[in-house]
Amino acid sequence: MAYISQQSSVTPVPVRIGLIGSGWMGAFHAESVARRVPGAALAAIADPNIESAQNLALQLGTAKVTASAEDIFADPEIDAVVIASPARFHSPLIAQAAAAGKHVFCEKPAGQSLAELDAALAAVEQAGVHFQIGFNRRYADGFRAAKEDLAAGAAGTPQLLRSLTRDPGTGSIPNAARVPAWTIFLETLIHDFDTLNWFNEGAEPTEVYAVADALVEPSLRDQGFLDTAVVTIRYSNGAIAVAEANFSALYGYDVRGEVFGSKGMVQAGRTTETEARRYTAEGLSADTPRLNVELFRQAYTDELADFAASVRAKRDGGTSPSSDITLTPGAADARRALAMALACIESVKSGAPVAVAEKAAV
Amino acid sequence: MAYISQQSSVTPVPVRIGLIGSGWMGAFHAESVARRVPGAALAAIADPNIESAQNLALQLGTAKVTASAEDIFADPEIDAVVIASPARFHSPLIAQAAAAGKHVFCEKPAGQSLAELDAALAAVEQAGVHFQIGFNRRYADGFRAAKEDLAAGAAGTPQLLRSLTRDPGTGSIPNAARVPAWTIFLETLIHDFDTLNWFNEGAEPTEVYAVADALVEPSLRDQGFLDTAVVTIRYSNGAIAVAEANFSALYGYDVRGEVFGSKGMVQAGRTTETEARRYTAEGLSADTPRLNVELFRQAYTDELADFAASVRAKRDGGTSPSSDITLTPGAADARRALAMALACIESVKSGAPVAVAEKAAV
Amino acid sequence: MAYISQQSSVTPVPVRIGLIGSGWMGAFHAESVARRVPGAALAAIADPNIESAQNLALQLGTAKVTASAEDIFADPEIDAVVIASPARFHSPLIAQAAAAGKHVFCEKPAGQSLAELDAALAAVEQAGVHFQIGFNRRYADGFRAAKEDLAAGAAGTPQLLRSLTRDPGTGSIPNAARVPAWTIFLETLIHDFDTLNWFNEGAEPTEVYAVADALVEPSLRDQGFLDTAVVTIRYSNGAIAVAEANFSALYGYDVRGEVFGSKGMVQAGRTTETEARRYTAEGLSADTPRLNVELFRQAYTDELADFAASVRAKRDGGTSPSSDITLTPGAADARRALAMALACIESVKSGAPVAVAEKAAV
Amino acid sequence: MAYISQQSSVTPVPVRIGLIGSGWMGAFHAESVARRVPGAALAAIADPNIESAQNLALQLGTAKVTASAEDIFADPEIDAVVIASPARFHSPLIAQAAAAGKHVFCEKPAGQSLAELDAALAAVEQAGVHFQIGFNRRYADGFRAAKEDLAAGAAGTPQLLRSLTRDPGTGSIPNAARVPAWTIFLETLIHDFDTLNWFNEGAEPTEVYAVADALVEPSLRDQGFLDTAVVTIRYSNGAIAVAEANFSALYGYDVRGEVFGSKGMVQAGRTTETEARRYTAEGLSADTPRLNVELFRQAYTDELADFAASVRAKRDGGTSPSSDITLTPGAADARRALAMALACIESVKSGAPVAVAEKAAV
C-alpha cells in the first residue's frame, strides 16, 4: 500500500443528542439526527413505552435506551435533548433539561399555559442553555425565501397576511386524533401564528377573533373536538392577518403563506408538485404532496442541523450559525405563538375578539 | 351583378338600451352595448352632466341625449336601462325604471339601505320586469369554471371559502376616491360577498366579523375612509368564509376565489398573466393585469349579453338564456350581499360579530 | 320627449367585406366580421356550394350571395375580400381580387408554389391594394406580449427558438382531413415558420431539415399523409430553430413558442387553462383548451380588425394602424413561410437538409 | 445510570468507496458519499494532484489519500470506486477497476469511442461487478415521476420527445471550459440522449441529425468549440425526438423533458422555483435555480445511494434495490448514449443525417 500519510483530521466530537419521546414525530427527528444531520449523533432514547424506544434504537443503531427521561438528564455524555413527548409534558421537561444543563429543542407547543411556559423559560434563562422551538416552516425553502424577500422589502410594510394549514386526510377524523379538544389552535395553528409573527417581524399581535367548528366530523362537536378554524389577528403595526386550518384535505398537505403590503405581495408554499405534469384527454393533472414529512422533509432536517450547530457553538466556544434573516425560533417566539393560541380558545368560548396578553391556563 | 336573391333575413329588433350615468363605468358599459353585445343597441344616454353624455354619444353614434333619466323612462322606444349613476341614486332609479316598465340592469350596490332596496325590489316585482345586478365576476371565465366545478361536486360540501379583491393602485389614495366612507364594504367587498354566496349556494350568511383600517392612507383614518378590510363570515351550513380587500395593489388588479370542502379544493382567478414569461439574469418575470376592465373585459361584455338575452326573451316571448349553473345575479343576490356589507359596517363600529339580518340604513 | 338635439354623428361607412369560401374557417371569419369587428360589415358571400353560402348569409343577415367570386370582384360596393377557399385557389384569387382593386385578406398558405404566389403578389403590388395573410398567432395576447418582450431585448440575440403546433384530436385522423399530402407543412407548420421568422426578425431562414411520419395513423403513410413532423431551421444570424407539429393531441389545441438568447428566454403560449384549478384526492387537475377558435378567438377577431383598419386608412385617406412592434403579416411574410414549407417537403423527400430559396412548385 | 441494556445492534459494514478524481464533480460526489448517503463510507481519495486530494480528505475526514488510482484498486478494504477523472481516462479506469474486482460508478461519458468503451464493459462483464453510469437525471424527482407516468401509459405511445439542457452562464465562455471540442455532445447532450432513450424505453435510436455552432462565443468557432446545438433523433418506433443544448443561460440551469404520444403529454423539469413569488409594481418575479448541484442535489445523492445499495446487495448477498420503473443506468445505457453523441459529431462534420451504429473513435 502506498497511501500517503494523511494529516490527522481531528473530527470534532458530534453533538450528542438524547431523544425524549419515540412516537411518530420523535422517531422522525431521531432518524434525522442519526442519518441526515451532519455533526450530530443520536446517543440515547427515552420513552415510558420502552418497547417503542427499543425498536427505534435497534433501527438506528442507538446504544442507550431508557424508560425515564431522568436518565438522559443525568447522563454527562449527552449535550442536548430533543423533546417530542405529548404536549402536556413539554414545559416540565424543558425546565428539567435546562436545570440539568442540557440544551433544548422542543416540539411545539412549548407549553399549555403561559404560567408553566414562563417557569420553563426562566429555567432555560438561568441555566444559559440554548433553546429552540420546533417551528420547522421557517426552514422550508419557500418560506425562507419569502422571508428573505420580505426582509429585502419586496412587499413593503405588511398590511394583509395569510397563513393556512390543511392537514392531509380522508374526510373523517381517525380515533387517535380525537383526544385533545383544542388541538387545532395549540398544535396546528400555532405554526401559522409563528409564520405570521415572523413574516410581520417587529410587530406584536394585539387581538384575535377565532371561529371554529367540527365540519369534517360533526359528531365530535359535542366532545369539543374542532377540525376547522379561521382566526383574524390584529397587529401593532395595523396589519390584519388571517390564519386558517382544517384537519382533512383530501388532496394532501397544504401549507401556504402570503404577505401583501405597501409595495407588493410575497407568496410562499404551494399545493402542487409542478415537477411532473400530465396532459391527457381529461386535461391537465399533477400529483400533490401528501405528508408533512414529504413536503417539509428538508425543513425538518435543517431545523435540527441549525440546532446542532448552535449547540456546538455553545459547547465548543465557536460561533453560532448566522443568517441574513432572523431564523432560529426561540423562547420569545414560543411564548408569543402560545399566547395567541390561548387567546383563540378564549375567543371561541366567548364568541368575541380577545386581546393577546398574559393568558391563564386553558 | 348576378347575386342570387337572398331570402328575406328578418333581423330581429335589437334590445334598445338607455344608459343612466355616463361616468367611467357607464361609459364602459355603453361601449359594450354599442360594440360588443350582439342584439343590443345603445338608444339613449342620460346624465345631469350633459356634456359628458354628449361626448359619449358622439363617440358611440348614439342618437338621443338628455340630462334627465325621466326622458328615458318616458321613451316608448327604450326596452331597458343600465343604471350606472352614483350609488345613492340606485334604489330610486330602479323603482322609477320598473314603474315605467323598463327592464333594469343596475351596478352594485343596488341600494344603501335594506329599506330603500326593498322598496325598489317591490316595484320590480310588481312591474314584472327583469332585474339584474352588476356582479360581473360570475361571468369571468375562471369564476364561472370554478362554479361549474363546484356544482359538479369537485370540492364536496364547502367548509372554508375565500374571496379577495385588491384594487390596483400606487400606494396612496387619490382625492377622487376619498369621499364615501364605507366604500370598501358597499362597493368593493360586496363583490366578494356575492362570490362567496354564489360558491356556497344554498347556504345563508348568518354572521360577520369585520376588521378595517386606513393602512394605505393613514391620514384619512379620521375622516372614516378605510382602505383595508378583512371579514369573517359564518354560513348556515357551517362553512366559514373570509373576504379581504385593499385599495392599492402596486402589481395591479388581484381578484381570487377559493373553496375548500369535504372532497377537495377549487380555485378561481389568478394574479399572473402566464401568457408571456421572461427568464433573465434576474430570474423569472411576467406581467400582471392592471385594470378591472382588462382582467374582466369579457365578463363585462357577457353580463350585458346575458341581460340583453333575458330582456329579449321577456319582450319577444322567447326562452330565457339558460345555463347548467345558477348564473344571472338577481334581486335576492343584490339584497343578500347588501345585508352583509351593512352588517360589516356595524361590526367595524361595534368591534364585535354582527348577525346578518334586517339591517336599517347606514 | 325632451331629448337634446344631438350633433350629427357622422358614422363612417364601414369597411364592406366580401367573403370567398363559406367553409368552417370562412364561416368563422364571416361571424367575426359581422359581429365582432368594429367598423366592418359583411356585404356578400361567395361559394360554389351556394347552399352553404345561403345558410351562412341567413344566419348573419348578409344581403348578397353568389356562387361565383367574380360577382364580388365586380361589385363596386365591396371594399375588400376575405379569401377562405381551398388553398389551391388562393394565389389565383389574390391576383383577381387585386386586379379588381379589392384589398385582400387571405388565409394561409397564400399559394402552393413560389411561382404562383409571386404572380399574385405582383398583381397586389401593381394594384396598390392592402394585402394581409392569416398568420393569426401574431395577434394572440401571449405571442404579441412575447414579441414586445423580444423587441425590448429581453432575450438578447436569439440563439435557440421553438414553435410547436399540436392540433386537437382523438388519436386517429378523420377521413375528411386525409386528402392533401403535405398539409402538415403547408397549412400547419407554416404558422410556426411565421412565428419563428417574426420572433427572429431581421434574420432570414437559410436551411431546413425536416423529418415527418404517419404516427397517428400509420395506415395512411402509403398515401403520403403525414401527421407528425419536426423541422430544424438555420437562420442567417446563426440561430437554430425547431418547429414541431402533430395532428392529434388528445388534450386539445397546444400552441407554444420559446426564444432563448444571449440575455435570457421568453416563452409564449400555454397548454393549461390556469383559470380554474381543482385539487382532489387524485391531485391537481385543470381543464385544457380544445379548439383553435377557443384558444385564439380574440386573435382571429383582432387580425380582421387590423385588416379593416388598414383598409379604411387606404380607402378614406386616414392613418394606418400602428404598433410598437412589427405586427401585420404581409406579402414578404407569406412568401418566406411558404418557401420554408416547400423546402421542408423537399427535405422529407430527399432525407437531407435543403437550402431555403427560390423553390419550384410542389 | 439506568439505561436498559440494548440488544446488540449489528450495524452492517458500510460500502467502502474510493474516489478517483477530486475535481469539482468528484469533490461533490465525495461529500455526498461521506455525508448524505446512508450505508456508505468514503474510504480513500486518489488524484494525481495530491494537494487537491489531501484538502478534500481533510475536509471530509477521509483517512487514505494517494496520487495513484492503483492504490485504490489494490486496497482490499475498498468495495467500489467512483470515477470522476477527466473523461479520457474513464474507459481505462473502468477496465482496471473491474479487473481488480471493484464495483464501478463512472461519470459520463463512460468513454470517448465505442471501441474503448466496449473493452471496458467487457472487463466489467467478465468480473461480474456492478456498473453504473452517472446519468443523474433519472433520479431527479420530476424526471422520475415523469417516467412513472410514462410507464403507467399516461402519454401512450411516444411520438414526439424533447429534452434540453441549458447550462448556467454569463453570456461568455470561461477559459476553463474551452478545451474539449465536442463537449456539448459528449458531456452535455449525452444526458439528454439518455433521458430520451429512457423515456422512449424499448425503442432504439436509429438516426441523428445535428446542428451546432458557437453562438455564445463566436470567437471560439475556429477552435472548434461549439456552445449551442440542436439534434433531431429518429427512433425505431417512429418517434421523433429533439435534444437541445446551450452553454450560457443567464437565468440559470434549465433542464426539461417532454414526451408527447398517442394518449397525451408528460412534462418533467421546470425553470422556475415556484416556492416563493413576488408581485410588485413591475409584475411577477421569482428566483430561478442556478447550479446543477442546486437543482439536482437530491438526484446526485440518490444515484449514489442506489449505487451503494446495489453494491451492498452484491457484496453481502442481499437483494438489489428494486423499483416499479427501470431506474439504474448501466452498461447498455452508457453505450447507447455514447453512440448517439459520436453520431452527432459525425453529423455536424458531414452536414447530413447519420445512422446510429457501431461508430469508430472520434
JSON list of C-alpha atoms in Angstrom, two decimals, chain A residues 81-238:
[
{"chain": "A", "resi": 81, "resn": "VAL", "atom": "CA", "xyz": [-32.26, 16.87, 24.16]},
{"chain": "A", "resi": 82, "resn": "VAL", "atom": "CA", "xyz": [-34.99, 16.74, 21.58]},
{"chain": "A", "resi": 83, "resn": "ILE", "atom": "CA", "xyz": [-38.36, 16.77, 23.35]},
{"chain": "A", "resi": 84, "resn": "ALA", "atom": "CA", "xyz": [-41.09, 15.05, 21.38]},
{"chain": "A", "resi": 85, "resn": "SER", "atom": "CA", "xyz": [-43.29, 13.81, 24.22]},
{"chain": "A", "resi": 86, "resn": "PRO", "atom": "CA", "xyz": [-47.01, 14.54, 24.47]},
{"chain": "A", "resi": 87, "resn": "ALA", "atom": "CA", "xyz": [-47.50, 18.30, 24.73]},
{"chain": "A", "resi": 88, "resn": "ARG", "atom": "CA", "xyz": [-48.61, 18.31, 28.35]},
{"chain": "A", "resi": 89, "resn": "PHE", "atom": "CA", "xyz": [-45.10, 17.29, 29.44]},
{"chain": "A", "resi": 90, "resn": "HIS", "atom": "CA", "xyz": [-43.24, 19.85, 27.32]},
{"chain": "A", "resi": 91, "resn": "SER", "atom": "CA", "xyz": [-42.87, 22.68, 29.84]},
{"chain": "A", "resi": 92, "resn": "PRO", "atom": "CA", "xyz": [-41.86, 20.44, 32.76]},
{"chain": "A", "resi": 93, "resn": "LEU", "atom": "CA", "xyz": [-39.34, 18.59, 30.59]},
{"chain": "A", "resi": 94, "resn": "ILE", "atom": "CA", "xyz": [-37.85, 21.86, 29.31]},
{"chain": "A", "resi": 95, "resn": "ALA", "atom": "CA", "xyz": [-37.38, 23.00, 32.91]},
{"chain": "A", "resi": 96, "resn": "GLN", "atom": "CA", "xyz": [-35.77, 19.71, 33.98]},
{"chain": "A", "resi": 97, "resn": "ALA", "atom": "CA", "xyz": [-33.48, 19.55, 30.96]},
{"chain": "A", "resi": 98, "resn": "ALA", "atom": "CA", "xyz": [-32.31, 23.12, 31.45]},
{"chain": "A", "resi": 99, "resn": "ALA", "atom": "CA", "xyz": [-31.72, 22.51, 35.14]},
{"chain": "A", "resi": 100, "resn": "ALA", "atom": "CA", "xyz": [-29.52, 19.57, 34.12]},
{"chain": "A", "resi": 101, "resn": "GLY", "atom": "CA", "xyz": [-27.56, 21.84, 31.76]},
{"chain": "A", "resi": 102, "resn": "LYS", "atom": "CA", "xyz": [-28.87, 20.26, 28.59]},
{"chain": "A", "resi": 103, "resn": "HIS", "atom": "CA", "xyz": [-29.57, 22.35, 25.52]},
{"chain": "A", "resi": 104, "resn": "VAL", "atom": "CA", "xyz": [-33.18, 22.00, 24.45]},
{"chain": "A", "resi": 105, "resn": "PHE", "atom": "CA", "xyz": [-35.03, 21.50, 21.19]},
{"chain": "A", "resi": 106, "resn": "CYS", "atom": "CA", "xyz": [-38.74, 21.18, 21.95]},
{"chain": "A", "resi": 107, "resn": "GLU", "atom": "CA", "xyz": [-41.63, 20.37, 19.66]},
{"chain": "A", "resi": 108, "resn": "LYS", "atom": "CA", "xyz": [-44.49, 22.86, 19.66]},
{"chain": "A", "resi": 109, "resn": "PRO", "atom": "CA", "xyz": [-46.33, 23.88, 21.73]},
{"chain": "A", "resi": 110, "resn": "ALA", "atom": "CA", "xyz": [-43.71, 24.57, 24.36]},
{"chain": "A", "resi": 111, "resn": "GLY", "atom": "CA", "xyz": [-46.42, 24.54, 26.98]},
{"chain": "A", "resi": 112, "resn": "GLN", "atom": "CA", "xyz": [-50.13, 24.57, 27.60]},
{"chain": "A", "resi": 113, "resn": "SER", "atom": "CA", "xyz": [-50.35, 27.69, 29.74]},
{"chain": "A", "resi": 114, "resn": "LEU", "atom": "CA", "xyz": [-48.26, 30.81, 29.86]},
{"chain": "A", "resi": 115, "resn": "ALA", "atom": "CA", "xyz": [-47.60, 30.17, 33.54]},
{"chain": "A", "resi": 116, "resn": "GLU", "atom": "CA", "xyz": [-45.95, 26.80, 33.03]},
{"chain": "A", "resi": 117, "resn": "LEU", "atom": "CA", "xyz": [-44.10, 28.01, 29.94]},
{"chain": "A", "resi": 118, "resn": "ASP", "atom": "CA", "xyz": [-42.79, 31.04, 31.78]},
{"chain": "A", "resi": 119, "resn": "ALA", "atom": "CA", "xyz": [-41.45, 28.79, 34.52]},
{"chain": "A", "resi": 120, "resn": "ALA", "atom": "CA", "xyz": [-39.72, 26.60, 31.95]},
{"chain": "A", "resi": 121, "resn": "LEU", "atom": "CA", "xyz": [-38.24, 29.55, 30.08]},
{"chain": "A", "resi": 122, "resn": "ALA", "atom": "CA", "xyz": [-36.98, 31.02, 33.34]},
{"chain": "A", "resi": 123, "resn": "ALA", "atom": "CA", "xyz": [-35.09, 27.76, 33.93]},
{"chain": "A", "resi": 124, "resn": "VAL", "atom": "CA", "xyz": [-33.62, 27.99, 30.44]},
{"chain": "A", "resi": 125, "resn": "GLU", "atom": "CA", "xyz": [-32.60, 31.58, 31.05]},
{"chain": "A", "resi": 126, "resn": "GLN", "atom": "CA", "xyz": [-30.99, 30.73, 34.36]},
{"chain": "A", "resi": 127, "resn": "ALA", "atom": "CA", "xyz": [-29.09, 27.75, 33.00]},
{"chain": "A", "resi": 128, "resn": "GLY", "atom": "CA", "xyz": [-27.88, 29.68, 29.97]},
{"chain": "A", "resi": 129, "resn": "VAL", "atom": "CA", "xyz": [-28.63, 26.76, 27.66]},
{"chain": "A", "resi": 130, "resn": "HIS", "atom": "CA", "xyz": [-29.71, 27.07, 24.04]},
{"chain": "A", "resi": 131, "resn": "PHE", "atom": "CA", "xyz": [-33.46, 26.76, 23.48]},
{"chain": "A", "resi": 132, "resn": "GLN", "atom": "CA", "xyz": [-35.18, 26.16, 20.16]},
{"chain": "A", "resi": 133, "resn": "ILE", "atom": "CA", "xyz": [-38.84, 25.52, 19.38]},
{"chain": "A", "resi": 134, "resn": "GLY", "atom": "CA", "xyz": [-39.96, 23.27, 16.50]},
{"chain": "A", "resi": 135, "resn": "PHE", "atom": "CA", "xyz": [-41.41, 25.87, 14.15]},
{"chain": "A", "resi": 136, "resn": "ASN", "atom": "CA", "xyz": [-39.98, 24.00, 11.20]},
{"chain": "A", "resi": 137, "resn": "ARG", "atom": "CA", "xyz": [-41.66, 26.05, 8.47]},
{"chain": "A", "resi": 138, "resn": "ARG", "atom": "CA", "xyz": [-39.06, 28.75, 8.92]},
{"chain": "A", "resi": 139, "resn": "TYR", "atom": "CA", "xyz": [-36.61, 26.26, 7.41]},
{"chain": "A", "resi": 140, "resn": "ALA", "atom": "CA", "xyz": [-38.72, 25.28, 4.42]},
{"chain": "A", "resi": 141, "resn": "ASP", "atom": "CA", "xyz": [-37.17, 26.61, 1.21]},
{"chain": "A", "resi": 142, "resn": "GLY", "atom": "CA", "xyz": [-40.24, 28.51, 0.12]},
{"chain": "A", "resi": 143, "resn": "PHE", "atom": "CA", "xyz": [-40.91, 30.14, 3.46]},
{"chain": "A", "resi": 144, "resn": "ARG", "atom": "CA", "xyz": [-37.29, 31.03, 3.99]},
{"chain": "A", "resi": 145, "resn": "ALA", "atom": "CA", "xyz": [-37.08, 32.56, 0.52]},
{"chain": "A", "resi": 146, "resn": "ALA", "atom": "CA", "xyz": [-40.24, 34.53, 1.20]},
{"chain": "A", "resi": 147, "resn": "LYS", "atom": "CA", "xyz": [-38.77, 35.78, 4.46]},
{"chain": "A", "resi": 148, "resn": "GLU", "atom": "CA", "xyz": [-35.66, 36.88, 2.59]},
{"chain": "A", "resi": 149, "resn": "ASP", "atom": "CA", "xyz": [-37.80, 38.74, 0.08]},
{"chain": "A", "resi": 150, "resn": "LEU", "atom": "CA", "xyz": [-39.74, 40.39, 2.89]},
{"chain": "A", "resi": 151, "resn": "ALA", "atom": "CA", "xyz": [-36.55, 41.34, 4.69]},
{"chain": "A", "resi": 152, "resn": "ALA", "atom": "CA", "xyz": [-35.38, 42.90, 1.43]},
{"chain": "A", "resi": 153, "resn": "GLY", "atom": "CA", "xyz": [-38.55, 44.97, 1.36]},
{"chain": "A", "resi": 154, "resn": "ALA", "atom": "CA", "xyz": [-40.27, 43.28, -1.59]},
{"chain": "A", "resi": 155, "resn": "ALA", "atom": "CA", "xyz": [-43.74, 43.71, -0.08]},
{"chain": "A", "resi": 156, "resn": "GLY", "atom": "CA", "xyz": [-43.07, 46.96, 1.79]},
{"chain": "A", "resi": 157, "resn": "THR", "atom": "CA", "xyz": [-44.96, 47.40, 5.05]},
{"chain": "A", "resi": 158, "resn": "PRO", "atom": "CA", "xyz": [-47.26, 44.42, 5.63]},
{"chain": "A", "resi": 159, "resn": "GLN", "atom": "CA", "xyz": [-50.98, 45.22, 5.53]},
{"chain": "A", "resi": 160, "resn": "LEU", "atom": "CA", "xyz": [-52.63, 41.85, 4.93]},
{"chain": "A", "resi": 161, "resn": "LEU", "atom": "CA", "xyz": [-51.16, 38.45, 5.80]},
{"chain": "A", "resi": 162, "resn": "ARG", "atom": "CA", "xyz": [-52.39, 34.92, 5.41]},
{"chain": "A", "resi": 163, "resn": "SER", "atom": "CA", "xyz": [-51.15, 31.57, 6.60]},
{"chain": "A", "resi": 164, "resn": "LEU", "atom": "CA", "xyz": [-53.00, 28.31, 6.24]},
{"chain": "A", "resi": 165, "resn": "THR", "atom": "CA", "xyz": [-52.58, 24.69, 7.21]},
{"chain": "A", "resi": 166, "resn": "ARG", "atom": "CA", "xyz": [-54.65, 21.91, 5.82]},
{"chain": "A", "resi": 167, "resn": "ASP", "atom": "CA", "xyz": [-53.64, 18.52, 7.11]},
{"chain": "A", "resi": 168, "resn": "PRO", "atom": "CA", "xyz": [-53.97, 15.55, 4.79]},
{"chain": "A", "resi": 169, "resn": "GLY", "atom": "CA", "xyz": [-56.98, 13.39, 5.47]},
{"chain": "A", "resi": 170, "resn": "THR", "atom": "CA", "xyz": [-59.67, 11.17, 4.14]},
{"chain": "A", "resi": 171, "resn": "GLY", "atom": "CA", "xyz": [-62.74, 13.18, 5.05]},
{"chain": "A", "resi": 172, "resn": "SER", "atom": "CA", "xyz": [-63.15, 11.84, 8.56]},
{"chain": "A", "resi": 173, "resn": "ILE", "atom": "CA", "xyz": [-61.15, 12.15, 11.76]},
{"chain": "A", "resi": 174, "resn": "PRO", "atom": "CA", "xyz": [-59.47, 8.96, 12.99]},
{"chain": "A", "resi": 175, "resn": "ASN", "atom": "CA", "xyz": [-59.94, 7.98, 16.62]},
{"chain": "A", "resi": 176, "resn": "ALA", "atom": "CA", "xyz": [-56.34, 8.58, 17.52]},
{"chain": "A", "resi": 177, "resn": "ALA", "atom": "CA", "xyz": [-56.57, 12.24, 16.60]},
{"chain": "A", "resi": 178, "resn": "ARG", "atom": "CA", "xyz": [-59.67, 12.94, 18.61]},
{"chain": "A", "resi": 179, "resn": "VAL", "atom": "CA", "xyz": [-58.45, 13.33, 22.15]},
{"chain": "A", "resi": 180, "resn": "PRO", "atom": "CA", "xyz": [-57.19, 16.86, 22.77]},
{"chain": "A", "resi": 181, "resn": "ALA", "atom": "CA", "xyz": [-60.01, 19.38, 22.40]},
{"chain": "A", "resi": 182, "resn": "TRP", "atom": "CA", "xyz": [-58.07, 22.45, 21.34]},
{"chain": "A", "resi": 183, "resn": "THR", "atom": "CA", "xyz": [-55.51, 20.74, 19.14]},
{"chain": "A", "resi": 184, "resn": "ILE", "atom": "CA", "xyz": [-56.37, 22.91, 16.16]},
{"chain": "A", "resi": 185, "resn": "PHE", "atom": "CA", "xyz": [-55.07, 26.01, 17.95]},
{"chain": "A", "resi": 186, "resn": "LEU", "atom": "CA", "xyz": [-52.37, 24.54, 20.20]},
{"chain": "A", "resi": 187, "resn": "GLU", "atom": "CA", "xyz": [-50.76, 22.16, 17.75]},
{"chain": "A", "resi": 188, "resn": "THR", "atom": "CA", "xyz": [-51.75, 23.21, 14.25]},
{"chain": "A", "resi": 189, "resn": "LEU", "atom": "CA", "xyz": [-52.49, 26.93, 14.00]},
{"chain": "A", "resi": 190, "resn": "ILE", "atom": "CA", "xyz": [-49.61, 27.65, 16.36]},
{"chain": "A", "resi": 191, "resn": "HIS", "atom": "CA", "xyz": [-47.42, 27.03, 13.29]},
{"chain": "A", "resi": 192, "resn": "ASP", "atom": "CA", "xyz": [-49.37, 29.63, 11.32]},
{"chain": "A", "resi": 193, "resn": "PHE", "atom": "CA", "xyz": [-49.17, 32.09, 14.18]},
{"chain": "A", "resi": 194, "resn": "ASP", "atom": "CA", "xyz": [-45.40, 31.79, 14.19]},
{"chain": "A", "resi": 195, "resn": "THR", "atom": "CA", "xyz": [-45.23, 32.19, 10.41]},
{"chain": "A", "resi": 196, "resn": "LEU", "atom": "CA", "xyz": [-47.33, 35.34, 10.60]},
{"chain": "A", "resi": 197, "resn": "ASN", "atom": "CA", "xyz": [-45.31, 36.76, 13.50]},
{"chain": "A", "resi": 198, "resn": "TRP", "atom": "CA", "xyz": [-42.08, 36.00, 11.66]},
{"chain": "A", "resi": 199, "resn": "PHE", "atom": "CA", "xyz": [-43.29, 37.49, 8.38]},
{"chain": "A", "resi": 200, "resn": "ASN", "atom": "CA", "xyz": [-44.55, 40.58, 10.25]},
{"chain": "A", "resi": 201, "resn": "GLU", "atom": "CA", "xyz": [-41.40, 40.82, 12.37]},
{"chain": "A", "resi": 202, "resn": "GLY", "atom": "CA", "xyz": [-41.24, 43.85, 14.64]},
{"chain": "A", "resi": 203, "resn": "ALA", "atom": "CA", "xyz": [-44.97, 44.00, 15.21]},
{"chain": "A", "resi": 204, "resn": "GLU", "atom": "CA", "xyz": [-46.85, 42.35, 18.08]},
{"chain": "A", "resi": 205, "resn": "PRO", "atom": "CA", "xyz": [-50.17, 40.53, 17.78]},
{"chain": "A", "resi": 206, "resn": "THR", "atom": "CA", "xyz": [-52.69, 42.53, 19.78]},
{"chain": "A", "resi": 207, "resn": "GLU", "atom": "CA", "xyz": [-56.06, 40.89, 19.26]},
{"chain": "A", "resi": 208, "resn": "VAL", "atom": "CA", "xyz": [-57.54, 37.70, 17.83]},
{"chain": "A", "resi": 209, "resn": "TYR", "atom": "CA", "xyz": [-61.00, 36.68, 16.77]},
{"chain": "A", "resi": 210, "resn": "ALA", "atom": "CA", "xyz": [-61.42, 32.95, 16.23]},
{"chain": "A", "resi": 211, "resn": "VAL", "atom": "CA", "xyz": [-64.19, 30.93, 14.68]},
{"chain": "A", "resi": 212, "resn": "ALA", "atom": "CA", "xyz": [-64.01, 27.14, 14.88]},
{"chain": "A", "resi": 213, "resn": "ASP", "atom": "CA", "xyz": [-66.27, 24.20, 14.21]},
{"chain": "A", "resi": 214, "resn": "ALA", "atom": "CA", "xyz": [-66.45, 20.44, 13.70]},
{"chain": "A", "resi": 215, "resn": "LEU", "atom": "CA", "xyz": [-67.19, 20.37, 9.98]},
{"chain": "A", "resi": 216, "resn": "VAL", "atom": "CA", "xyz": [-65.19, 17.30, 9.00]},
{"chain": "A", "resi": 217, "resn": "GLU", "atom": "CA", "xyz": [-66.62, 15.21, 11.83]},
{"chain": "A", "resi": 218, "resn": "PRO", "atom": "CA", "xyz": [-69.76, 16.93, 13.14]},
{"chain": "A", "resi": 219, "resn": "SER", "atom": "CA", "xyz": [-70.38, 14.03, 15.50]},
{"chain": "A", "resi": 220, "resn": "LEU", "atom": "CA", "xyz": [-67.36, 15.13, 17.53]},
{"chain": "A", "resi": 221, "resn": "ARG", "atom": "CA", "xyz": [-68.59, 18.69, 18.07]},
{"chain": "A", "resi": 222, "resn": "ASP", "atom": "CA", "xyz": [-70.15, 17.78, 21.41]},
{"chain": "A", "resi": 223, "resn": "GLN", "atom": "CA", "xyz": [-66.86, 16.36, 22.66]},
{"chain": "A", "resi": 224, "resn": "GLY", "atom": "CA", "xyz": [-65.27, 19.68, 21.82]},
{"chain": "A", "resi": 225, "resn": "PHE", "atom": "CA", "xyz": [-63.13, 18.38, 19.01]},
{"chain": "A", "resi": 226, "resn": "LEU", "atom": "CA", "xyz": [-62.89, 21.13, 16.41]},
{"chain": "A", "resi": 227, "resn": "ASP", "atom": "CA", "xyz": [-61.42, 20.39, 12.98]},
{"chain": "A", "resi": 228, "resn": "THR", "atom": "CA", "xyz": [-61.88, 23.68, 11.12]},
{"chain": "A", "resi": 229, "resn": "ALA", "atom": "CA", "xyz": [-60.90, 27.18, 12.23]},
{"chain": "A", "resi": 230, "resn": "VAL", "atom": "CA", "xyz": [-60.36, 30.70, 10.95]},
{"chain": "A", "resi": 231, "resn": "VAL", "atom": "CA", "xyz": [-58.58, 33.35, 13.01]},
{"chain": "A", "resi": 232, "resn": "THR", "atom": "CA", "xyz": [-58.37, 37.09, 12.38]},
{"chain": "A", "resi": 233, "resn": "ILE", "atom": "CA", "xyz": [-55.37, 38.75, 14.01]},
{"chain": "A", "resi": 234, "resn": "ARG", "atom": "CA", "xyz": [-54.65, 42.43, 14.52]},
{"chain": "A", "resi": 235, "resn": "TYR", "atom": "CA", "xyz": [-51.02, 43.53, 14.84]},
{"chain": "A", "resi": 236, "resn": "SER", "atom": "CA", "xyz": [-49.48, 46.56, 16.49]},
{"chain": "A", "resi": 237, "resn": "ASN", "atom": "CA", "xyz": [-48.47, 47.94, 13.07]},
{"chain": "A", "resi": 238, "resn": "GLY", "atom": "CA", "xyz": [-52.06, 47.85, 11.85]}
]
